[in-house]
Coordinates of C-alpha atoms in Angstrom, one line a residue:
M202 CA -82.9 38.0 5.3
T203 CA -81.6 36.9 8.7
A204 CA -82.5 39.3 11.6
S205 CA -79.4 40.7 13.3
I206 CA -78.4 40.1 16.9
R207 CA -78.5 43.6 18.5
Y208 CA -76.5 45.1 21.4
R209 CA -77.5 48.5 22.8
I210 CA -74.6 49.8 24.8
D211 CA -75.5 52.7 27.1
L212 CA -72.9 55.0 28.6
A213 CA -75.2 56.9 30.8
D214 CA -73.6 55.6 34.0
A215 CA -70.1 56.7 33.1
A216 CA -69.3 58.3 36.4
N217 CA -69.7 54.8 38.1
H218 CA -67.7 53.0 35.4
R219 CA -70.7 50.9 34.2
Y220 CA -71.9 50.1 30.7
R221 CA -75.5 49.1 30.5
V222 CA -76.1 46.5 27.8
T223 CA -79.3 45.4 26.2
L224 CA -79.1 42.4 24.0
T225 CA -82.0 41.5 21.7
V226 CA -82.2 38.1 20.0
P227 CA -85.0 38.3 17.4
N228 CA -85.3 34.5 17.0
P229 CA -84.1 32.7 20.1
A230 CA -84.0 28.9 20.4
R231 CA -86.4 27.1 22.7
V232 CA -83.5 26.7 25.1
Q233 CA -81.1 29.5 24.4
L234 CA -77.6 29.6 25.7
F235 CA -75.4 32.7 26.2
S236 CA -71.8 33.1 27.3
L237 CA -69.1 35.7 27.6
P238 CA -65.6 34.9 26.5
V239 CA -63.1 34.1 29.2
W240 CA -60.1 35.5 27.1
I241 CA -59.5 37.8 24.2
P242 CA -57.6 36.7 21.1
G243 CA -54.0 37.9 21.1
S244 CA -53.7 37.9 24.9
Y245 CA -53.2 34.3 26.0
M246 CA -54.6 34.3 29.5
V247 CA -58.0 33.4 31.0
R248 CA -59.2 36.7 32.3
E249 CA -62.8 35.8 33.3
F250 CA -64.6 38.8 31.8
G251 CA -67.8 37.5 33.2
R252 CA -66.8 38.6 36.7
H253 CA -67.7 42.2 35.8
L254 CA -71.3 41.4 34.7
S255 CA -74.2 42.0 37.1
G256 CA -77.9 42.4 37.2
L257 CA -78.6 40.0 34.3
S258 CA -82.3 39.6 33.5
A259 CA -84.3 38.3 30.6
Q260 CA -87.6 39.2 29.1
Q261 CA -89.7 37.9 26.2
G262 CA -92.3 40.3 25.3
R263 CA -94.0 41.4 28.6
R264 CA -93.0 38.2 30.3
D265 CA -89.9 37.6 32.5
A266 CA -88.1 34.6 31.0
T267 CA -86.4 32.0 33.3
L268 CA -82.7 32.6 33.3
T269 CA -80.3 30.0 34.9
Q270 CA -76.6 30.4 35.3
L271 CA -74.8 27.2 34.3
D272 CA -71.2 28.0 35.1
K273 CA -68.9 31.0 35.6
T274 CA -69.6 32.4 32.2
T275 CA -72.7 30.6 30.7
W276 CA -76.4 31.2 31.1
R277 CA -79.5 29.5 29.9
V278 CA -82.8 31.1 29.1
D279 CA -86.0 28.9 28.6
T280 CA -88.2 30.7 26.1
A281 CA -91.9 30.3 25.4
G282 CA -93.0 30.2 21.8
R283 CA -92.0 32.8 19.3
G284 CA -90.9 36.4 20.0
A285 CA -87.8 38.3 20.5
L286 CA -85.8 37.7 23.7
T287 CA -84.1 40.6 25.5
L288 CA -81.3 40.4 28.0
S289 CA -80.3 43.3 30.2
Y290 CA -77.2 43.6 32.3
E291 CA -74.4 45.9 33.5
A292 CA -70.7 45.6 32.9
Y293 CA -68.2 47.2 35.3
A294 CA -65.4 48.8 33.3
F295 CA -62.3 50.3 35.0
D296 CA -59.3 48.7 33.3
H297 CA -56.9 51.0 31.5
S298 CA -55.4 48.1 29.5
V299 CA -56.0 47.3 25.9
R300 CA -57.6 44.0 26.7
T301 CA -60.8 44.7 28.5
A302 CA -63.0 47.8 29.0
F303 CA -62.9 51.2 30.6
L304 CA -65.4 54.0 31.3
D305 CA -65.4 57.3 33.2
D306 CA -66.7 60.8 32.6
S307 CA -63.8 61.6 30.3
R308 CA -63.1 58.5 28.2
G309 CA -64.5 55.2 27.2
F310 CA -63.0 52.1 25.6
F311 CA -64.2 48.5 25.2
N312 CA -63.5 45.3 23.5
P313 CA -66.8 43.5 22.7
T314 CA -65.3 40.4 24.4
S315 CA -65.9 42.2 27.7
L316 CA -69.5 43.4 27.0
C317 CA -71.2 41.3 24.3
L318 CA -72.6 37.9 25.3
R319 CA -72.4 35.3 22.6
V320 CA -75.7 33.9 21.5
H321 CA -75.0 30.2 21.0
G322 CA -76.1 28.8 17.7
Q323 CA -76.4 32.2 16.1
E324 CA -72.8 33.2 15.9
G325 CA -72.9 33.3 12.1
T326 CA -75.7 35.9 11.9
P327 CA -75.0 39.7 11.6
H328 CA -74.4 41.5 14.9
E329 CA -75.2 45.1 15.4
V330 CA -73.8 47.5 18.0
R331 CA -75.7 50.7 18.8
L332 CA -74.2 53.2 21.2
A333 CA -76.4 55.3 23.5
G334 CA -76.0 57.9 26.3
L335 CA -72.8 59.4 24.9
P336 CA -71.9 62.6 26.7
A337 CA -72.1 65.8 24.7
G338 CA -69.1 66.2 22.3
W339 CA -67.9 62.7 22.6
D340 CA -66.6 61.0 19.4
V341 CA -66.4 57.4 18.4
A342 CA -63.5 55.5 16.7
T343 CA -63.7 51.9 15.5
A344 CA -63.0 49.9 12.4
M345 CA -66.4 48.2 12.6
P346 CA -68.5 49.1 9.5
A347 CA -71.2 51.7 10.1
L348 CA -74.8 50.7 10.2
A349 CA -76.5 52.6 7.4
G350 CA -78.9 55.3 8.6
V351 CA -78.2 54.8 12.3
R352 CA -76.2 57.4 14.2
H353 CA -73.5 55.6 16.3
G354 CA -74.6 52.3 14.9
F355 CA -72.3 49.6 13.6
V356 CA -72.6 46.1 12.1
S357 CA -70.4 43.0 11.8
A358 CA -70.9 39.9 9.7
D359 CA -70.8 37.5 12.6
Y360 CA -69.7 37.2 16.3
D361 CA -66.0 36.5 15.4
E362 CA -65.9 39.8 13.6
L363 CA -67.8 41.6 16.3
V364 CA -65.3 40.8 19.0
D365 CA -62.4 41.8 16.8
H366 CA -63.4 45.5 16.7
P367 CA -62.6 47.6 19.8
F368 CA -64.1 51.0 20.3
E369 CA -62.5 54.2 21.5
L370 CA -64.9 56.9 22.9
G371 CA -64.5 60.4 24.1
H372 CA -62.5 63.5 23.2
F373 CA -59.4 62.6 21.2
W374 CA -57.1 63.8 18.5
R375 CA -57.8 62.4 15.1
G376 CA -55.8 62.2 11.9
E377 CA -55.8 60.3 8.6
F378 CA -53.4 59.1 5.9
E379 CA -53.5 56.7 3.0
A380 CA -51.1 53.7 2.6
G381 CA -51.4 51.0 -0.1
G382 CA -54.4 52.7 -1.5
V383 CA -56.4 52.2 1.8
P384 CA -57.4 54.9 4.3
H385 CA -55.9 54.7 7.7
E386 CA -57.1 56.6 10.8
F387 CA -55.1 57.4 13.9
V388 CA -56.8 58.6 17.1
V389 CA -54.8 59.6 20.3
A390 CA -56.4 60.1 23.7
G391 CA -54.7 61.9 26.6
A392 CA -52.0 63.7 24.7
W393 CA -50.2 66.8 25.9
P394 CA -50.9 70.0 24.0
S395 CA -47.4 69.9 22.6
F396 CA -48.0 66.6 20.8
D397 CA -46.9 66.6 17.2
G398 CA -49.7 64.7 15.5
E399 CA -48.5 65.4 12.0
R400 CA -45.1 63.7 12.7
L401 CA -46.8 60.7 14.2
L402 CA -49.0 60.4 11.1
A403 CA -46.1 60.7 8.7
D404 CA -44.0 58.1 10.6
A405 CA -47.0 55.7 10.9
K406 CA -47.6 56.0 7.2
R407 CA -44.0 55.1 6.4
I408 CA -44.4 52.0 8.6
C409 CA -47.6 50.9 7.0
A410 CA -46.4 51.5 3.5
A411 CA -43.2 49.4 4.2
Q412 CA -45.3 46.5 5.5
I413 CA -47.9 46.6 2.8
S414 CA -45.1 46.5 0.2
F415 CA -43.4 43.6 2.2
W416 CA -46.5 41.5 1.9
H417 CA -48.1 42.6 -1.3
G418 CA -45.6 44.5 -3.4
R419 CA -47.8 47.0 -5.3
G420 CA -51.0 45.2 -4.3
K421 CA -53.6 46.2 -1.7
P422 CA -53.8 45.0 1.9
P423 CA -56.6 42.6 3.0
F424 CA -58.7 45.3 4.6
E425 CA -60.7 48.3 3.4
R426 CA -59.9 50.6 6.3
Y427 CA -57.5 50.6 9.3
V428 CA -57.7 52.4 12.7
F429 CA -55.0 52.9 15.3
M430 CA -56.4 53.7 18.7
L431 CA -53.7 55.0 21.1
N432 CA -54.4 55.9 24.7
T433 CA -51.6 57.8 26.3
V434 CA -51.1 57.7 30.1
E435 CA -48.5 58.7 32.7
D436 CA -47.1 55.2 32.8
G437 CA -48.2 52.3 30.7
Y438 CA -47.3 50.2 27.6
G439 CA -49.1 47.6 25.5
G440 CA -50.9 46.7 22.3
L441 CA -53.4 44.3 21.0
E442 CA -53.9 43.5 17.4
H443 CA -57.2 43.2 15.5
R444 CA -58.2 42.4 12.0
A445 CA -58.5 46.0 10.9
S446 CA -57.4 48.0 13.9
T447 CA -55.2 48.0 17.0
A448 CA -55.5 49.3 20.5
L449 CA -52.3 50.8 21.9
L450 CA -51.2 52.1 25.3
A451 CA -48.1 54.2 25.8
N452 CA -46.6 56.9 28.0
R453 CA -47.7 60.3 26.8
R454 CA -44.1 61.6 27.4
D455 CA -43.0 59.3 24.5
L456 CA -45.2 61.0 21.9
P457 CA -43.3 63.3 19.5
R458 CA -43.4 67.0 20.4
R459 CA -43.5 69.9 18.1
G460 CA -40.1 71.4 17.6
Q461 CA -38.3 68.2 18.7
A462 CA -36.2 66.9 15.8
A463 CA -34.6 63.9 17.3
A464 CA -36.5 60.7 17.9
S465 CA -36.3 59.9 21.6
D466 CA -35.8 56.3 22.8
G467 CA -39.4 56.4 24.1
Y468 CA -40.7 57.5 20.7
V469 CA -38.7 54.7 18.9
T470 CA -40.3 52.3 21.4
L471 CA -43.7 53.6 20.5
L472 CA -43.0 53.3 16.8
G473 CA -41.9 49.7 17.3
L474 CA -45.2 49.0 19.1
I475 CA -47.1 50.5 16.2
S476 CA -45.0 48.4 13.7
H477 CA -45.5 45.2 15.8
E478 CA -49.3 45.4 16.0
Y479 CA -49.7 46.4 12.4
F480 CA -47.5 43.4 11.3
H481 CA -49.9 41.2 13.2
T482 CA -52.6 42.2 10.7
W483 CA -51.0 39.5 8.5
N484 CA -49.0 37.4 10.9
V485 CA -51.6 36.0 13.4
K486 CA -54.9 37.7 12.3
R487 CA -54.9 36.0 8.9
L488 CA -51.9 33.7 8.8
K489 CA -52.5 32.0 12.1
P490 CA -51.9 28.8 14.1
A491 CA -54.1 26.0 12.7
E492 CA -55.5 25.7 16.3
F493 CA -56.8 29.3 16.0
V494 CA -58.9 28.8 12.8
E495 CA -61.9 28.1 15.0
L496 CA -61.6 29.8 18.3
D497 CA -63.1 28.5 21.5
Y498 CA -63.9 31.6 23.6
G499 CA -64.7 29.5 26.7
Q500 CA -61.3 28.1 27.5
E501 CA -57.6 28.1 26.7
N502 CA -56.6 27.7 23.0
Y503 CA -53.2 26.1 23.0
T504 CA -50.5 26.3 20.3
R505 CA -46.7 25.8 20.2
L506 CA -46.3 28.4 17.5
L507 CA -46.2 31.7 19.4
W508 CA -42.4 31.8 18.8
F509 CA -43.4 32.3 15.1
F510 CA -46.4 34.6 15.4
E511 CA -45.1 36.8 18.3
G512 CA -41.4 36.2 18.0
F513 CA -41.1 36.7 14.2
T514 CA -43.4 39.7 14.5
S515 CA -41.0 41.0 17.2
Y516 CA -38.1 40.6 14.8
Y517 CA -39.9 42.5 12.0
D518 CA -41.3 45.4 14.1
D519 CA -37.9 47.2 14.6
L520 CA -36.5 46.0 11.3
M521 CA -39.5 47.7 9.6
L522 CA -38.5 50.9 11.3
R523 CA -35.0 50.6 9.8
R524 CA -36.4 49.8 6.3
A525 CA -38.8 52.7 6.6
G526 CA -35.9 55.0 7.3
L527 CA -37.1 55.9 10.8
I528 CA -34.0 54.7 12.6
D529 CA -30.5 54.1 11.2
S530 CA -28.5 50.9 11.3
A531 CA -26.5 51.8 14.4
R532 CA -29.7 52.3 16.4
Y533 CA -31.2 49.2 15.0
L534 CA -28.2 47.1 16.0
K535 CA -28.4 48.5 19.5
L536 CA -31.9 47.3 19.8
I537 CA -30.8 43.8 18.7
A538 CA -27.9 43.9 21.2
R539 CA -30.4 44.7 24.0
T540 CA -32.5 41.7 23.1
I541 CA -29.5 39.4 22.8
S542 CA -28.3 40.5 26.2
G543 CA -31.7 40.1 27.8
V544 CA -32.1 36.5 26.5
R545 CA -28.6 35.4 27.3
G546 CA -29.0 36.8 30.8
T547 CA -32.2 34.8 31.5
P548 CA -31.6 31.5 33.1
G549 CA -35.0 30.3 32.0
Q550 CA -33.8 29.8 28.4
K551 CA -31.9 26.7 29.7
V552 CA -35.1 25.4 31.3
Q553 CA -37.7 26.0 28.6
S554 CA -37.7 26.1 24.8
V555 CA -39.6 28.7 22.9
A556 CA -42.0 26.1 21.7
E557 CA -42.7 25.1 25.3
A558 CA -43.0 28.7 26.3
S559 CA -45.6 29.2 23.6
F560 CA -47.7 26.3 24.9
D561 CA -47.3 27.5 28.5
A562 CA -48.2 31.2 27.8
W563 CA -51.6 30.7 29.4
V564 CA -50.1 30.0 32.8
K565 CA -46.6 31.5 32.7
Y566 CA -46.0 34.5 30.4
Y567 CA -49.0 36.5 31.6
R568 CA -48.6 35.4 35.2
S569 CA -45.0 36.4 35.8
D570 CA -43.6 36.3 39.3
E571 CA -40.2 36.5 41.0
N572 CA -39.2 33.1 39.6
T573 CA -40.2 33.8 36.0
P574 CA -36.6 34.6 34.8
N575 CA -35.4 31.3 36.2
S576 CA -38.2 29.1 34.8
T577 CA -39.2 30.4 31.4
I578 CA -38.1 32.3 28.4
S579 CA -40.1 34.9 26.4
Y580 CA -41.3 33.6 23.1
Y581 CA -41.2 37.3 22.0
T582 CA -37.5 37.9 22.6
K583 CA -36.0 34.6 21.9
G584 CA -38.4 34.0 19.1
S585 CA -37.2 37.3 17.5
L586 CA -33.6 36.0 17.8
V587 CA -34.6 32.8 16.1
A588 CA -36.1 34.9 13.3
L589 CA -32.9 37.0 13.1
L590 CA -30.7 33.9 12.9
L591 CA -32.9 32.2 10.3
D592 CA -32.9 35.4 8.2
L593 CA -29.1 35.7 8.3
Q594 CA -28.6 32.0 7.4
L595 CA -31.1 32.3 4.5
R596 CA -29.4 35.4 3.2
R597 CA -26.1 33.6 3.2
A598 CA -27.8 31.0 0.9
G599 CA -29.1 33.7 -1.4
E600 CA -32.7 33.8 0.0
S601 CA -34.3 35.6 2.9
L602 CA -36.9 35.3 5.7
D603 CA -38.9 37.8 3.7
A604 CA -39.3 35.2 1.0
L605 CA -40.2 32.5 3.5
M606 CA -42.9 34.7 5.0
R607 CA -44.5 35.5 1.6
R608 CA -44.3 31.8 0.6
L609 CA -46.2 30.9 3.8
W610 CA -48.8 33.6 3.1
K611 CA -49.5 32.1 -0.3
A612 CA -49.3 28.5 0.8
C613 CA -52.0 28.9 3.5
P614 CA -55.1 30.3 1.7
N615 CA -57.3 29.6 4.7
G616 CA -54.6 31.0 7.1
A617 CA -54.0 27.7 9.0
L618 CA -50.3 27.3 9.6
T619 CA -48.5 24.4 11.3
E620 CA -44.9 23.9 12.2
E621 CA -44.7 21.1 9.5
R622 CA -45.7 23.7 6.9
V623 CA -43.1 26.1 8.1
L624 CA -40.4 23.4 7.9
A625 CA -41.6 22.2 4.5
E626 CA -41.5 25.6 2.9
L627 CA -38.1 26.3 4.5
T628 CA -36.7 23.0 3.2
E629 CA -37.7 24.1 -0.4
L630 CA -36.2 27.5 0.1
G631 CA -33.1 26.9 2.2
G632 CA -32.6 23.1 2.3
A633 CA -33.3 20.3 4.7
A634 CA -30.2 21.1 6.9
L635 CA -31.5 24.6 7.7
A636 CA -35.0 23.3 8.4
E637 CA -33.4 20.8 10.9
S638 CA -31.5 23.7 12.4
L639 CA -34.7 25.6 12.9
K640 CA -36.2 22.7 14.7
G641 CA -33.3 22.6 17.1
W642 CA -33.5 26.3 17.8
V643 CA -37.2 26.2 18.5
H644 CA -37.3 23.0 20.6
G645 CA -33.8 23.2 22.1
R646 CA -32.6 25.1 25.2
D647 CA -29.1 26.0 24.0
D648 CA -27.7 29.5 23.2
L649 CA -28.5 30.4 19.6
P650 CA -25.3 30.6 17.4
L651 CA -25.8 34.3 16.7
D652 CA -22.2 35.5 16.9
A653 CA -20.9 33.8 13.8
A654 CA -24.1 34.7 11.9
L655 CA -23.7 38.3 12.7
A656 CA -20.0 38.4 11.9
A657 CA -20.9 36.9 8.5
A658 CA -23.2 39.9 8.0
G659 CA -20.4 42.4 8.7
V660 CA -21.4 43.1 12.3
K661 CA -18.7 43.0 14.9
R662 CA -19.2 42.4 18.6
S663 CA -17.7 44.5 21.5
E664 CA -18.4 43.8 25.1
D665 CA -19.0 46.0 28.1
K666 CA -19.5 45.2 31.8
A667 CA -23.0 44.7 33.0
A668 CA -24.6 46.7 35.7
W669 CA -23.4 45.6 39.2
N670 CA -26.7 44.2 40.3
A671 CA -27.0 42.3 37.0
A672 CA -23.5 40.8 37.4
L673 CA -24.5 39.6 40.9
G674 CA -27.8 38.1 39.6
L675 CA -30.2 40.6 41.1
K676 CA -33.2 42.3 39.6
L677 CA -34.2 45.2 41.8
S678 CA -37.2 47.4 42.4
E679 CA -38.1 50.3 44.6
G680 CA -38.4 49.4 48.3
P681 CA -40.7 51.0 50.9
V682 CA -37.9 52.1 53.3
T683 CA -34.5 52.1 51.7
G684 CA -35.5 52.4 48.0
V685 CA -33.8 49.0 47.2
Q686 CA -35.8 45.8 47.2
V687 CA -35.1 42.5 45.5
K688 CA -37.5 41.6 42.7
S689 CA -35.8 38.4 41.4
V690 CA -32.7 36.4 42.1
L691 CA -31.3 34.6 39.1
T692 CA -30.4 30.9 39.3
G693 CA -26.7 30.2 39.5
S694 CA -25.7 33.7 40.5
A695 CA -23.7 35.1 43.4
A696 CA -26.9 36.5 44.9
A697 CA -28.5 33.0 44.9
A698 CA -25.4 31.5 46.4
A699 CA -25.5 34.1 49.2
G700 CA -29.1 33.2 50.1
I701 CA -30.7 36.5 49.0
S702 CA -34.4 36.1 48.4
P703 CA -37.1 38.0 46.4
G704 CA -38.7 40.5 48.7
D705 CA -35.6 41.2 50.7
E706 CA -35.0 44.9 51.4
L707 CA -31.4 45.9 51.2
L708 CA -30.2 48.3 53.9
A709 CA -26.4 48.5 54.0
I710 CA -23.2 47.1 52.4
D711 CA -20.1 46.7 54.5
G712 CA -21.7 48.8 57.2
W713 CA -22.6 51.7 55.0
R714 CA -26.3 52.6 54.5
I715 CA -27.5 52.4 50.8
R716 CA -30.3 54.1 49.0
R717 CA -29.0 53.2 45.6
F718 CA -27.4 49.8 45.1
D719 CA -24.7 51.0 42.7
D720 CA -23.4 53.6 45.3
A721 CA -21.7 50.8 47.1
Q722 CA -19.3 50.3 44.2
Q723 CA -17.5 53.4 45.6
W724 CA -16.2 51.4 48.6
V725 CA -16.5 47.7 47.7
T726 CA -13.4 46.2 46.1
E727 CA -14.3 44.7 42.8
G728 CA -14.5 40.9 42.9
Q729 CA -14.1 40.7 46.7
P730 CA -16.8 39.4 49.1
F731 CA -18.9 42.0 51.0
E732 CA -21.4 42.0 53.9
L733 CA -25.0 42.8 53.0
L734 CA -27.4 43.9 55.7
L735 CA -31.1 43.3 54.7
V736 CA -34.5 43.0 56.3
R737 CA -36.7 40.0 55.6
Q738 CA -40.2 39.7 57.2
Q739 CA -39.3 42.5 59.7
R740 CA -36.1 40.7 60.8
L741 CA -32.6 41.9 60.1
R742 CA -30.2 39.5 58.4
T743 CA -26.5 39.8 57.4
L744 CA -25.3 37.8 54.4
T745 CA -21.9 37.4 52.8
V746 CA -22.0 37.9 49.0
K747 CA -19.1 36.4 47.1
P748 CA -18.9 37.6 43.5
L749 CA -18.4 34.7 41.0
A750 CA -15.1 34.5 39.2
A751 CA -17.0 34.5 35.9
P752 CA -20.6 35.6 36.6
A753 CA -23.2 34.6 34.0
L754 CA -24.2 38.2 33.5
E755 CA -20.7 39.6 33.4
R756 CA -21.0 41.2 29.9
N757 CA -23.5 42.8 27.6
L758 CA -23.2 42.9 23.9
S759 CA -22.7 46.0 21.9
L760 CA -23.1 45.4 18.2
A761 CA -21.7 47.7 15.5
P762 CA -21.0 47.5 11.7
D763 CA -17.5 46.2 11.0
P764 CA -15.8 48.5 8.5
Q765 CA -13.2 45.7 7.8
A766 CA -15.9 43.2 6.7
S767 CA -15.5 41.4 3.4
A768 CA -17.3 42.5 0.3
A769 CA -19.7 39.5 0.6
A770 CA -20.5 40.4 4.3
L771 CA -21.1 44.0 3.4
A772 CA -23.5 43.0 0.6
L773 CA -25.4 40.7 2.9
R774 CA -25.6 43.5 5.5
R775 CA -26.9 46.0 2.9
A776 CA -29.6 43.6 1.8
W777 CA -30.6 42.8 5.3
L778 CA -30.7 46.3 6.7
G779 CA -31.5 48.2 3.6
D780 CA -28.4 50.4 3.8

């Protein structure tokens, strides 16, 4: 039997935010290489986790082994004869996100990609994790199988499985439910005492049951146990999918509270996040880009398919809330309207296709700046609209995107998906013309023809004026002096024509001091030029802003069911929304 790679992860230095890691390799190579991943699957950015390692040393028996660093994340150890090799090091952990590691005297969390060096050549052997130095009363949550007979011991089949199991540590609320015949666990850290855990469990169960039914009917999901790990904070949002768990970050004020009947917008957002990450259990963790079948943890792994894996997942996350009965159709349509407005108000969609945005995720999506709205489009949002459009067109032909997703699941037994496979299955299901249309939507830079598709589904469109700053092409944030600072200026807007720049702090409009930008609408004549006093690099500037006759962001969409729709449209809408 192959001896396991063993990691002892000690929390004794929690107050200084340092994990102490001892890695034991029972049978090292003569020249043994080690490396730490530079990225974590599901978050497409090189994050250089190795920068948090320190004090690396190596011993073989009683002898110090020669250890040489080869590059930013790779080390070599020259061993002598037989005998286990032990590496010791520390990892600094003070990142509240779901992507890395955190440790203080009240809570711990880590992804093994941040702590566990990869033993080159032995990735396929079992890997054990043993936790030590846990403060009194701390609990542990993870989907990694327990190591028999070892308290706080866990084991994975190989390195890929090891790094796909995050750990939540500390004092947290814990609840359980069953969906699809499989136990699910939900842990919540940082919640207020008024938190309604039973409601969260009940709602999460409905989401999970709807998705398991979507993929498998009455069958069982492809995991034996699932764990949701939610950390709630004052201000934060995010999620990262794993093969049998997900790490979530949300505002604690968005949790459901006892005695609160209505679902707040924040709680609906949280439910959408739960739905999104759970859907990834199938769509990206098992059905995945062909380029991701064998991951390279040392560099970027490129794909042009994130519009499918993130975008289509973003379509289904809120749709599953509707199908689970957690929101009604009117609320769901408002969520769609917000996405449509956001995409149509982003000049970058005319610059970059969602396929290109997928490929550029490593340098653009996760490295956003003031020019991001002008240079790129989100493969999440526009990808979700591609899915919406495709679903509506398929339903008009008597099929559905649901059917396509299940066909792809069955057609890719090893999980490897290509765009060619998507188009081939779509051709069989909906015809060659629709497959050609999908190519155009994915690789093109035009507005998606959503209006006609929604109308054919019995959904009417009404229009409202956009916020004043949006109509002028301004994205604003809080400024250090006035409270109004320019975050971004959209290409082709009145603000761009006036020469306003990101970073400008807005002081006055037509001679009146402003602390809230919209206040100026009380004295500015709609559609007429106005004088804007601002400060740039400590110097005062006065610019003339001339509103465009037809500004690109003049209107937002508000979607609602059309009671006058035809019988065919109403039938399509019922099938789509589950009404």
